[in-house]
């Protein structure tokens, strides 16, 4: 189910920011389905900022996204300990960052985030750890716990060319 909250107010003036698109995900299969749709809409140069608390579905989403881009159910390990996993796929490189253990945004430069932003598709778990290095034209995908133990809610915050691509993918 899609939901759209209203404008936000800043001071006395309403700001017409792109509204997040809220999607109810009843289970992991639905989370994977969202990932497949976004994988088909993604292209080289895209950044997907995957936010949310521990256990809300960021890695489930990333795994399904990578498997959809690979067009195969290959093993997709979590980069929790390595911070980065790369996948050289037919449609271009996919960089999967897990920045939970990052102490400062500058450490991400050593991991190659700039190369990922320019030459691949970057999936970034814990994107707030990048601070000012996080690109503006990204798609924010924030996961939250919902009403049942298995259900989640995703909030898509599109910027750049993402609003049109989300419409084309049937997500807006």
Short mmCIF file of N, CA and C in Angstrom, two decimals:
data_model
loop_
_atom_site.label_atom_id
_atom_site.label_comp_id
_atom_site.label_asym_id
_atom_site.label_seq_id
_atom_site.Cartn_x
_atom_site.Cartn_y
_atom_site.Cartn_z
N UNK A 1 0.84 -1.16 0.00
CA UNK A 1 0.00 0.00 0.00
C UNK A 1 0.90 1.24 0.00
N UNK A 2 0.59 2.21 -0.85
CA UNK A 2 1.36 3.45 -0.94
C UNK A 2 0.66 4.54 -0.14
N UNK A 3 1.44 5.35 0.54
CA UNK A 3 0.89 6.49 1.28
C UNK A 3 1.78 7.68 1.05
N UNK A 4 1.21 8.87 1.05
CA UNK A 4 1.97 10.09 0.87
C UNK A 4 1.64 11.08 1.98
N UNK A 5 2.63 11.40 2.82
CA UNK A 5 2.38 12.45 3.81
C UNK A 5 2.37 13.82 3.15
N UNK A 6 1.88 14.84 3.86
CA UNK A 6 1.80 16.18 3.30
C UNK A 6 3.10 16.95 3.37
N UNK A 7 3.03 18.22 3.01
CA UNK A 7 4.20 19.10 3.06
C UNK A 7 4.68 19.26 4.50
N UNK A 8 5.95 19.62 4.64
CA UNK A 8 6.45 19.91 5.97
C UNK A 8 6.52 21.42 6.13
N UNK A 9 6.33 21.88 7.34
CA UNK A 9 6.37 23.32 7.60
C UNK A 9 7.71 23.68 8.22
N UNK A 10 8.32 24.72 7.70
CA UNK A 10 9.56 25.24 8.26
C UNK A 10 9.28 26.70 8.58
N UNK A 11 9.29 27.03 9.87
CA UNK A 11 8.91 28.38 10.26
C UNK A 11 7.47 28.62 9.88
N UNK A 12 7.21 29.72 9.15
CA UNK A 12 5.85 30.04 8.73
C UNK A 12 5.57 29.60 7.30
N UNK A 13 6.58 29.03 6.65
CA UNK A 13 6.47 28.74 5.23
C UNK A 13 6.47 27.23 4.99
N UNK A 14 5.54 26.73 4.20
CA UNK A 14 5.53 25.31 3.84
C UNK A 14 6.54 25.07 2.74
N UNK A 15 7.31 24.02 2.90
CA UNK A 15 8.32 23.68 1.91
C UNK A 15 7.78 22.55 1.05
N UNK A 16 7.83 22.71 -0.25
CA UNK A 16 7.34 21.70 -1.16
C UNK A 16 8.44 20.71 -1.50
N UNK A 17 8.87 19.96 -0.52
CA UNK A 17 9.87 18.92 -0.68
C UNK A 17 9.22 17.71 -1.32
N UNK A 18 10.00 16.91 -2.07
CA UNK A 18 9.40 15.66 -2.55
C UNK A 18 8.91 14.86 -1.34
N UNK A 19 7.70 14.37 -1.44
CA UNK A 19 7.10 13.63 -0.33
C UNK A 19 7.61 12.19 -0.34
N UNK A 20 7.95 11.66 0.82
CA UNK A 20 8.33 10.24 0.86
C UNK A 20 7.15 9.37 0.44
N UNK A 21 7.46 8.29 -0.20
CA UNK A 21 6.46 7.31 -0.60
C UNK A 21 6.55 6.18 0.41
N UNK A 22 5.47 5.92 1.12
CA UNK A 22 5.46 4.89 2.16
C UNK A 22 4.89 3.60 1.59
N UNK A 23 5.62 2.51 1.79
CA UNK A 23 5.21 1.21 1.26
C UNK A 23 5.20 0.21 2.40
N UNK A 24 4.04 -0.41 2.62
CA UNK A 24 3.93 -1.46 3.63
C UNK A 24 4.48 -2.76 3.05
N UNK A 25 5.36 -3.40 3.81
CA UNK A 25 5.99 -4.65 3.40
C UNK A 25 5.62 -5.72 4.43
N UNK A 26 4.66 -6.59 4.12
CA UNK A 26 4.19 -7.55 5.11
C UNK A 26 5.20 -8.62 5.52
N UNK A 27 6.21 -8.86 4.66
CA UNK A 27 7.19 -9.91 4.98
C UNK A 27 8.46 -9.70 4.14
N UNK A 28 9.44 -10.59 4.34
CA UNK A 28 10.71 -10.47 3.60
C UNK A 28 10.51 -10.61 2.10
N UNK A 29 9.53 -11.40 1.68
CA UNK A 29 9.26 -11.56 0.25
C UNK A 29 8.86 -10.22 -0.37
N UNK A 30 8.07 -9.44 0.35
CA UNK A 30 7.66 -8.12 -0.14
C UNK A 30 8.86 -7.17 -0.18
N UNK A 31 9.74 -7.27 0.81
CA UNK A 31 10.96 -6.45 0.81
C UNK A 31 11.81 -6.80 -0.39
N UNK A 32 11.95 -8.09 -0.68
CA UNK A 32 12.72 -8.53 -1.84
C UNK A 32 12.05 -8.06 -3.13
N UNK A 33 10.73 -8.07 -3.18
CA UNK A 33 10.00 -7.60 -4.36
C UNK A 33 10.26 -6.12 -4.63
N UNK A 34 10.29 -5.32 -3.57
CA UNK A 34 10.62 -3.90 -3.72
C UNK A 34 12.03 -3.75 -4.28
N UNK A 35 12.96 -4.54 -3.77
CA UNK A 35 14.34 -4.49 -4.24
C UNK A 35 14.44 -4.84 -5.72
N UNK A 36 13.69 -5.83 -6.16
CA UNK A 36 13.71 -6.24 -7.57
C UNK A 36 13.21 -5.09 -8.45
N UNK A 37 12.13 -4.43 -8.05
CA UNK A 37 11.61 -3.29 -8.82
C UNK A 37 12.64 -2.17 -8.91
N UNK A 38 13.28 -1.86 -7.80
CA UNK A 38 14.27 -0.78 -7.81
C UNK A 38 15.53 -1.19 -8.55
N UNK A 39 15.89 -2.46 -8.52
CA UNK A 39 17.05 -2.94 -9.27
C UNK A 39 16.84 -2.75 -10.77
N UNK A 40 15.62 -2.94 -11.23
CA UNK A 40 15.35 -2.76 -12.66
C UNK A 40 15.35 -1.29 -13.06
N UNK A 41 15.10 -0.40 -12.11
CA UNK A 41 15.09 1.04 -12.40
C UNK A 41 16.46 1.69 -12.21
N UNK A 42 17.36 1.02 -11.51
CA UNK A 42 18.66 1.61 -11.18
C UNK A 42 19.60 1.59 -12.37
N UNK A 43 20.52 2.57 -12.37
CA UNK A 43 21.53 2.64 -13.42
C UNK A 43 22.85 3.14 -12.84
N UNK A 44 23.89 2.97 -13.61
CA UNK A 44 25.23 3.38 -13.17
C UNK A 44 25.19 4.84 -12.74
N UNK A 45 25.80 5.13 -11.60
CA UNK A 45 25.81 6.47 -11.03
C UNK A 45 24.79 6.66 -9.93
N UNK A 46 23.92 5.67 -9.72
CA UNK A 46 22.89 5.77 -8.69
C UNK A 46 23.43 5.41 -7.32
N UNK A 47 22.87 6.07 -6.32
CA UNK A 47 23.16 5.78 -4.92
C UNK A 47 21.84 5.51 -4.22
N UNK A 48 21.73 4.36 -3.59
CA UNK A 48 20.57 4.03 -2.78
C UNK A 48 21.03 4.02 -1.33
N UNK A 49 20.49 4.95 -0.55
CA UNK A 49 20.86 5.11 0.86
C UNK A 49 19.86 4.32 1.69
N UNK A 50 20.31 3.21 2.26
CA UNK A 50 19.44 2.28 2.99
C UNK A 50 19.52 2.56 4.48
N UNK A 51 18.48 3.18 5.02
CA UNK A 51 18.47 3.55 6.43
C UNK A 51 17.50 2.70 7.23
N UNK A 52 17.60 2.83 8.54
CA UNK A 52 16.70 2.12 9.45
C UNK A 52 17.48 1.46 10.57
N UNK A 53 16.76 1.07 11.60
CA UNK A 53 17.38 0.42 12.76
C UNK A 53 17.93 -0.95 12.38
N UNK A 54 18.73 -1.52 13.27
CA UNK A 54 19.21 -2.89 13.09
C UNK A 54 18.02 -3.83 12.92
N UNK A 55 18.12 -4.73 11.96
CA UNK A 55 17.11 -5.75 11.77
C UNK A 55 15.86 -5.34 11.02
N UNK A 56 15.85 -4.16 10.41
CA UNK A 56 14.64 -3.71 9.72
C UNK A 56 14.58 -4.12 8.25
N UNK A 57 15.64 -4.70 7.70
CA UNK A 57 15.54 -5.21 6.34
C UNK A 57 16.52 -4.65 5.33
N UNK A 58 17.49 -3.86 5.78
CA UNK A 58 18.44 -3.26 4.85
C UNK A 58 19.23 -4.32 4.08
N UNK A 59 19.75 -5.30 4.80
CA UNK A 59 20.56 -6.34 4.15
C UNK A 59 19.69 -7.27 3.31
N UNK A 60 18.48 -7.57 3.76
CA UNK A 60 17.54 -8.37 2.96
C UNK A 60 17.29 -7.67 1.63
N UNK A 61 17.05 -6.36 1.69
CA UNK A 61 16.82 -5.57 0.49
C UNK A 61 18.05 -5.61 -0.42
N UNK A 62 19.22 -5.33 0.14
CA UNK A 62 20.45 -5.28 -0.66
C UNK A 62 20.72 -6.62 -1.33
N UNK A 63 20.54 -7.70 -0.60
CA UNK A 63 20.78 -9.05 -1.15
C UNK A 63 19.86 -9.30 -2.35
N UNK A 64 18.57 -8.99 -2.21
CA UNK A 64 17.61 -9.20 -3.30
C UNK A 64 17.92 -8.28 -4.49
N UNK A 65 18.33 -7.05 -4.21
CA UNK A 65 18.69 -6.09 -5.26
C UNK A 65 19.85 -6.65 -6.09
N UNK A 66 20.89 -7.12 -5.41
CA UNK A 66 22.08 -7.64 -6.10
C UNK A 66 21.74 -8.91 -6.87
N UNK A 67 20.95 -9.79 -6.28
CA UNK A 67 20.55 -11.00 -6.99
C UNK A 67 19.74 -10.68 -8.23
N UNK A 68 18.88 -9.66 -8.16
CA UNK A 68 18.09 -9.26 -9.33
C UNK A 68 18.99 -8.68 -10.41
N UNK A 69 19.97 -7.87 -10.04
CA UNK A 69 20.90 -7.31 -11.03
C UNK A 69 21.76 -8.40 -11.64
N UNK A 70 22.10 -9.41 -10.85
CA UNK A 70 22.94 -10.51 -11.32
C UNK A 70 22.14 -11.50 -12.16
N UNK A 71 20.82 -11.41 -12.05
CA UNK A 71 19.92 -12.35 -12.73
C UNK A 71 20.23 -13.79 -12.34
N UNK A 72 20.68 -13.96 -11.10
CA UNK A 72 21.00 -15.29 -10.58
C UNK A 72 20.94 -15.26 -9.06
N UNK A 73 20.58 -16.38 -8.46
CA UNK A 73 20.50 -16.42 -6.99
C UNK A 73 21.85 -16.69 -6.33
N UNK A 74 22.87 -15.93 -6.74
CA UNK A 74 24.20 -16.16 -6.17
C UNK A 74 24.25 -15.78 -4.69
N UNK A 75 25.25 -16.29 -4.01
CA UNK A 75 25.46 -15.97 -2.60
C UNK A 75 25.84 -14.50 -2.47
N UNK A 76 25.15 -13.79 -1.62
CA UNK A 76 25.42 -12.37 -1.41
C UNK A 76 25.69 -12.17 0.08
N UNK A 77 26.96 -12.18 0.48
CA UNK A 77 27.27 -12.00 1.90
C UNK A 77 27.07 -10.56 2.35
N UNK A 78 26.79 -10.38 3.61
CA UNK A 78 26.68 -9.04 4.18
C UNK A 78 28.08 -8.46 4.38
N UNK A 79 28.28 -7.20 4.04
CA UNK A 79 29.60 -6.59 4.25
C UNK A 79 29.80 -6.02 5.65
N UNK A 80 29.11 -6.55 6.64
CA UNK A 80 29.20 -6.02 8.00
C UNK A 80 30.64 -5.95 8.50
N UNK A 81 31.42 -6.97 8.24
CA UNK A 81 32.80 -6.99 8.75
C UNK A 81 33.81 -6.47 7.74
N UNK A 82 33.51 -6.59 6.46
CA UNK A 82 34.44 -6.12 5.43
C UNK A 82 34.15 -4.67 5.03
N UNK A 83 33.01 -4.15 5.39
CA UNK A 83 32.52 -2.81 5.07
C UNK A 83 32.08 -2.65 3.62
N UNK A 84 32.63 -3.47 2.70
CA UNK A 84 32.31 -3.33 1.28
C UNK A 84 32.39 -4.68 0.59
N UNK A 85 31.38 -4.96 -0.23
CA UNK A 85 31.39 -6.09 -1.16
C UNK A 85 31.12 -5.51 -2.54
N UNK A 86 31.86 -5.96 -3.54
CA UNK A 86 31.63 -5.47 -4.91
C UNK A 86 31.19 -6.63 -5.79
N UNK A 87 30.40 -6.30 -6.79
CA UNK A 87 29.86 -7.28 -7.72
C UNK A 87 30.02 -6.72 -9.13
N UNK A 88 30.80 -7.41 -9.96
CA UNK A 88 31.01 -7.01 -11.35
C UNK A 88 29.96 -7.73 -12.18
N UNK A 89 28.88 -7.03 -12.51
CA UNK A 89 27.74 -7.62 -13.20
C UNK A 89 27.61 -7.07 -14.61
N UNK A 90 26.81 -7.73 -15.43
CA UNK A 90 26.63 -7.29 -16.82
C UNK A 90 26.18 -5.84 -16.92
N UNK A 91 25.31 -5.40 -16.02
CA UNK A 91 24.81 -4.03 -16.05
C UNK A 91 25.72 -3.03 -15.36
N UNK A 92 26.92 -3.42 -14.97
CA UNK A 92 27.86 -2.53 -14.29
C UNK A 92 28.14 -2.99 -12.87
N UNK A 93 29.09 -2.34 -12.26
CA UNK A 93 29.50 -2.68 -10.89
C UNK A 93 28.41 -2.29 -9.89
N UNK A 94 28.20 -3.14 -8.90
CA UNK A 94 27.36 -2.81 -7.76
C UNK A 94 28.26 -2.86 -6.53
N UNK A 95 28.24 -1.78 -5.77
CA UNK A 95 29.03 -1.64 -4.54
C UNK A 95 28.06 -1.67 -3.36
N UNK A 96 28.26 -2.63 -2.47
CA UNK A 96 27.40 -2.75 -1.29
C UNK A 96 28.22 -2.39 -0.06
N UNK A 97 27.94 -1.23 0.50
CA UNK A 97 28.65 -0.72 1.68
C UNK A 97 27.80 -0.95 2.92
N UNK A 98 28.42 -1.40 4.00
CA UNK A 98 27.80 -1.43 5.31
C UNK A 98 28.69 -0.58 6.21
N UNK A 99 28.25 0.63 6.49
CA UNK A 99 29.10 1.61 7.18
C UNK A 99 28.85 1.67 8.68
N UNK A 100 28.20 0.65 9.23
CA UNK A 100 27.87 0.66 10.66
C UNK A 100 29.10 0.88 11.53
N UNK A 101 30.23 0.29 11.16
CA UNK A 101 31.44 0.39 11.98
C UNK A 101 32.34 1.56 11.59
N UNK A 102 31.89 2.40 10.68
CA UNK A 102 32.69 3.55 10.26
C UNK A 102 32.71 4.59 11.38
N UNK A 103 33.88 5.15 11.66
CA UNK A 103 33.99 6.15 12.72
C UNK A 103 33.90 7.58 12.22
N UNK A 104 34.32 7.82 10.98
CA UNK A 104 34.30 9.18 10.42
C UNK A 104 34.04 9.09 8.92
N UNK A 105 33.34 10.08 8.35
CA UNK A 105 33.05 10.05 6.92
C UNK A 105 34.29 9.88 6.04
N UNK A 106 35.41 10.44 6.46
CA UNK A 106 36.63 10.38 5.66
C UNK A 106 37.10 8.94 5.44
N UNK A 107 36.77 8.05 6.39
CA UNK A 107 37.16 6.65 6.24
C UNK A 107 36.51 6.02 5.01
N UNK A 108 35.36 6.53 4.62
CA UNK A 108 34.66 6.00 3.44
C UNK A 108 35.43 6.28 2.16
N UNK A 109 36.20 7.36 2.16
CA UNK A 109 37.01 7.66 0.98
C UNK A 109 38.02 6.55 0.71
N UNK A 110 38.57 5.98 1.79
CA UNK A 110 39.52 4.88 1.65
C UNK A 110 38.85 3.62 1.08
N UNK A 111 37.55 3.51 1.27
CA UNK A 111 36.81 2.36 0.75
C UNK A 111 36.45 2.52 -0.73
N UNK A 112 36.59 3.73 -1.26
CA UNK A 112 36.30 3.96 -2.67
C UNK A 112 34.89 4.43 -2.96
N UNK A 113 34.27 5.16 -2.03
CA UNK A 113 32.90 5.63 -2.29
C UNK A 113 32.82 6.54 -3.50
N UNK A 114 33.84 7.36 -3.71
CA UNK A 114 33.80 8.27 -4.86
C UNK A 114 33.78 7.49 -6.17
N UNK A 115 34.57 6.44 -6.25
CA UNK A 115 34.57 5.59 -7.45
C UNK A 115 33.21 4.92 -7.62
N UNK A 116 32.66 4.44 -6.53
CA UNK A 116 31.34 3.79 -6.58
C UNK A 116 30.28 4.75 -7.07
N UNK A 117 30.30 5.99 -6.58
CA UNK A 117 29.31 6.98 -6.98
C UNK A 117 29.43 7.30 -8.47
N UNK A 118 30.64 7.31 -9.00
CA UNK A 118 30.87 7.70 -10.39
C UNK A 118 30.71 6.55 -11.37
N UNK A 119 31.08 5.34 -10.97
CA UNK A 119 31.20 4.26 -11.95
C UNK A 119 30.34 3.03 -11.67
N UNK A 120 29.47 3.10 -10.69
CA UNK A 120 28.67 1.92 -10.38
C UNK A 120 27.36 2.31 -9.74
N UNK A 121 26.70 1.34 -9.18
CA UNK A 121 25.50 1.54 -8.38
C UNK A 121 25.93 1.27 -6.94
N UNK A 122 25.66 2.22 -6.06
CA UNK A 122 26.08 2.09 -4.66
C UNK A 122 24.86 1.85 -3.77
N UNK A 123 24.90 0.75 -3.03
CA UNK A 123 23.93 0.47 -1.98
C UNK A 123 24.63 0.75 -0.66
N UNK A 124 24.10 1.67 0.12
CA UNK A 124 24.81 2.09 1.33
C UNK A 124 23.93 1.88 2.56
N UNK A 125 24.31 0.91 3.38
CA UNK A 125 23.66 0.73 4.67
C UNK A 125 24.32 1.68 5.67
N UNK A 126 23.53 2.30 6.53
CA UNK A 126 23.97 3.30 7.49
C UNK A 126 24.54 4.53 6.76
N UNK A 127 23.78 5.10 5.82
CA UNK A 127 24.27 6.22 5.01
C UNK A 127 24.57 7.48 5.81
N UNK A 128 23.95 7.64 6.97
CA UNK A 128 24.20 8.83 7.78
C UNK A 128 25.66 8.92 8.21
N UNK A 129 26.38 7.80 8.18
CA UNK A 129 27.80 7.80 8.54
C UNK A 129 28.65 8.53 7.51
N UNK A 130 28.09 8.76 6.32
CA UNK A 130 28.84 9.48 5.28
C UNK A 130 28.81 10.99 5.47
N UNK A 131 27.87 11.48 6.25
CA UNK A 131 27.79 12.93 6.47
C UNK A 131 27.71 13.68 5.15
N UNK A 132 28.56 14.68 4.96
CA UNK A 132 28.50 15.52 3.75
C UNK A 132 28.93 14.80 2.47
N UNK A 133 29.47 13.61 2.58
CA UNK A 133 29.90 12.87 1.38
C UNK A 133 28.72 12.20 0.66
N UNK A 134 27.57 12.13 1.30
CA UNK A 134 26.41 11.48 0.70
C UNK A 134 25.85 12.34 -0.43
N UNK A 135 25.78 11.80 -1.65
CA UNK A 135 25.32 12.59 -2.80
C UNK A 135 23.86 13.04 -2.65
N UNK A 136 23.55 14.18 -3.24
CA UNK A 136 22.20 14.74 -3.15
C UNK A 136 21.19 14.02 -4.03
N UNK A 137 21.57 13.52 -5.18
CA UNK A 137 20.63 12.92 -6.12
C UNK A 137 20.30 11.47 -5.83
N UNK A 138 20.36 11.08 -4.60
CA UNK A 138 20.20 9.68 -4.21
C UNK A 138 18.73 9.31 -4.02
N UNK A 139 18.52 8.01 -3.89
CA UNK A 139 17.22 7.50 -3.47
C UNK A 139 17.39 7.02 -2.03
N UNK A 140 16.69 7.65 -1.12
CA UNK A 140 16.68 7.19 0.26
C UNK A 140 15.63 6.10 0.42
N UNK A 141 16.01 5.00 1.03
CA UNK A 141 15.08 3.90 1.33
C UNK A 141 15.25 3.62 2.82
N UNK A 142 14.29 4.06 3.61
CA UNK A 142 14.38 3.91 5.06
C UNK A 142 13.37 2.88 5.53
N UNK A 143 13.86 1.88 6.23
CA UNK A 143 13.02 0.79 6.72
C UNK A 143 12.69 1.00 8.19
N UNK A 144 11.47 0.61 8.56
CA UNK A 144 11.03 0.71 9.96
C UNK A 144 10.21 -0.52 10.31
N UNK A 145 10.23 -0.86 11.58
CA UNK A 145 9.37 -1.94 12.06
C UNK A 145 7.92 -1.52 11.88
N UNK A 146 7.05 -2.50 11.61
CA UNK A 146 5.62 -2.22 11.44
C UNK A 146 4.83 -3.00 12.49
N UNK A 147 3.60 -3.35 12.18
CA UNK A 147 2.69 -3.90 13.19
C UNK A 147 2.99 -5.32 13.64
N UNK A 148 3.57 -6.14 12.77
CA UNK A 148 3.86 -7.53 13.16
C UNK A 148 5.37 -7.75 13.16
N UNK A 149 5.80 -8.87 13.71
CA UNK A 149 7.23 -9.17 13.80
C UNK A 149 7.89 -9.25 12.42
N UNK A 150 7.14 -9.70 11.42
CA UNK A 150 7.71 -9.86 10.08
C UNK A 150 7.50 -8.66 9.17
N UNK A 151 6.60 -7.77 9.52
CA UNK A 151 6.28 -6.66 8.61
C UNK A 151 7.17 -5.45 8.84
N UNK A 152 7.35 -4.71 7.76
CA UNK A 152 8.15 -3.48 7.79
C UNK A 152 7.42 -2.41 6.98
N UNK A 153 7.89 -1.20 7.10
CA UNK A 153 7.43 -0.11 6.25
C UNK A 153 8.67 0.53 5.66
N UNK A 154 8.64 0.76 4.35
CA UNK A 154 9.74 1.44 3.67
C UNK A 154 9.27 2.83 3.27
N UNK A 155 10.12 3.81 3.50
CA UNK A 155 9.86 5.18 3.05
C UNK A 155 10.88 5.50 1.96
N UNK A 156 10.37 5.72 0.74
CA UNK A 156 11.24 6.07 -0.38
C UNK A 156 11.30 7.59 -0.48
N UNK A 157 12.50 8.14 -0.44
CA UNK A 157 12.71 9.59 -0.54
C UNK A 157 13.53 9.85 -1.80
N UNK A 158 12.84 10.10 -2.92
CA UNK A 158 13.54 10.25 -4.19
C UNK A 158 14.08 11.66 -4.41
N UNK A 159 15.24 11.73 -5.03
CA UNK A 159 15.83 13.01 -5.44
C UNK A 159 16.39 12.81 -6.85
N UNK A 160 16.80 13.90 -7.47
CA UNK A 160 17.36 13.80 -8.81
C UNK A 160 16.34 13.25 -9.79
N UNK A 161 16.72 12.23 -10.55
CA UNK A 161 15.83 11.64 -11.56
C UNK A 161 14.95 10.53 -10.98
N UNK A 162 15.08 10.25 -9.70
CA UNK A 162 14.34 9.14 -9.11
C UNK A 162 12.82 9.31 -9.12
N UNK A 163 12.24 10.50 -8.92
CA UNK A 163 10.77 10.56 -8.93
C UNK A 163 10.15 9.99 -10.21
N UNK A 164 10.70 10.35 -11.36
CA UNK A 164 10.18 9.83 -12.63
C UNK A 164 10.39 8.34 -12.77
N UNK A 165 11.54 7.86 -12.34
CA UNK A 165 11.82 6.43 -12.46
C UNK A 165 10.94 5.61 -11.51
N UNK A 166 10.62 6.17 -10.35
CA UNK A 166 9.70 5.47 -9.45
C UNK A 166 8.30 5.39 -10.05
N UNK A 167 7.87 6.45 -10.74
CA UNK A 167 6.58 6.41 -11.43
C UNK A 167 6.59 5.32 -12.49
N UNK A 168 7.66 5.28 -13.29
CA UNK A 168 7.77 4.26 -14.34
C UNK A 168 7.77 2.85 -13.77
N UNK A 169 8.31 2.67 -12.58
CA UNK A 169 8.37 1.35 -11.94
C UNK A 169 7.07 1.01 -11.19
N UNK A 170 6.10 1.93 -11.23
CA UNK A 170 4.83 1.70 -10.55
C UNK A 170 4.89 1.88 -9.05
N UNK A 171 5.86 2.67 -8.58
CA UNK A 171 6.03 2.87 -7.14
C UNK A 171 5.63 4.26 -6.68
N UNK A 172 5.11 5.07 -7.57
CA UNK A 172 4.70 6.43 -7.17
C UNK A 172 3.39 6.79 -7.82
#
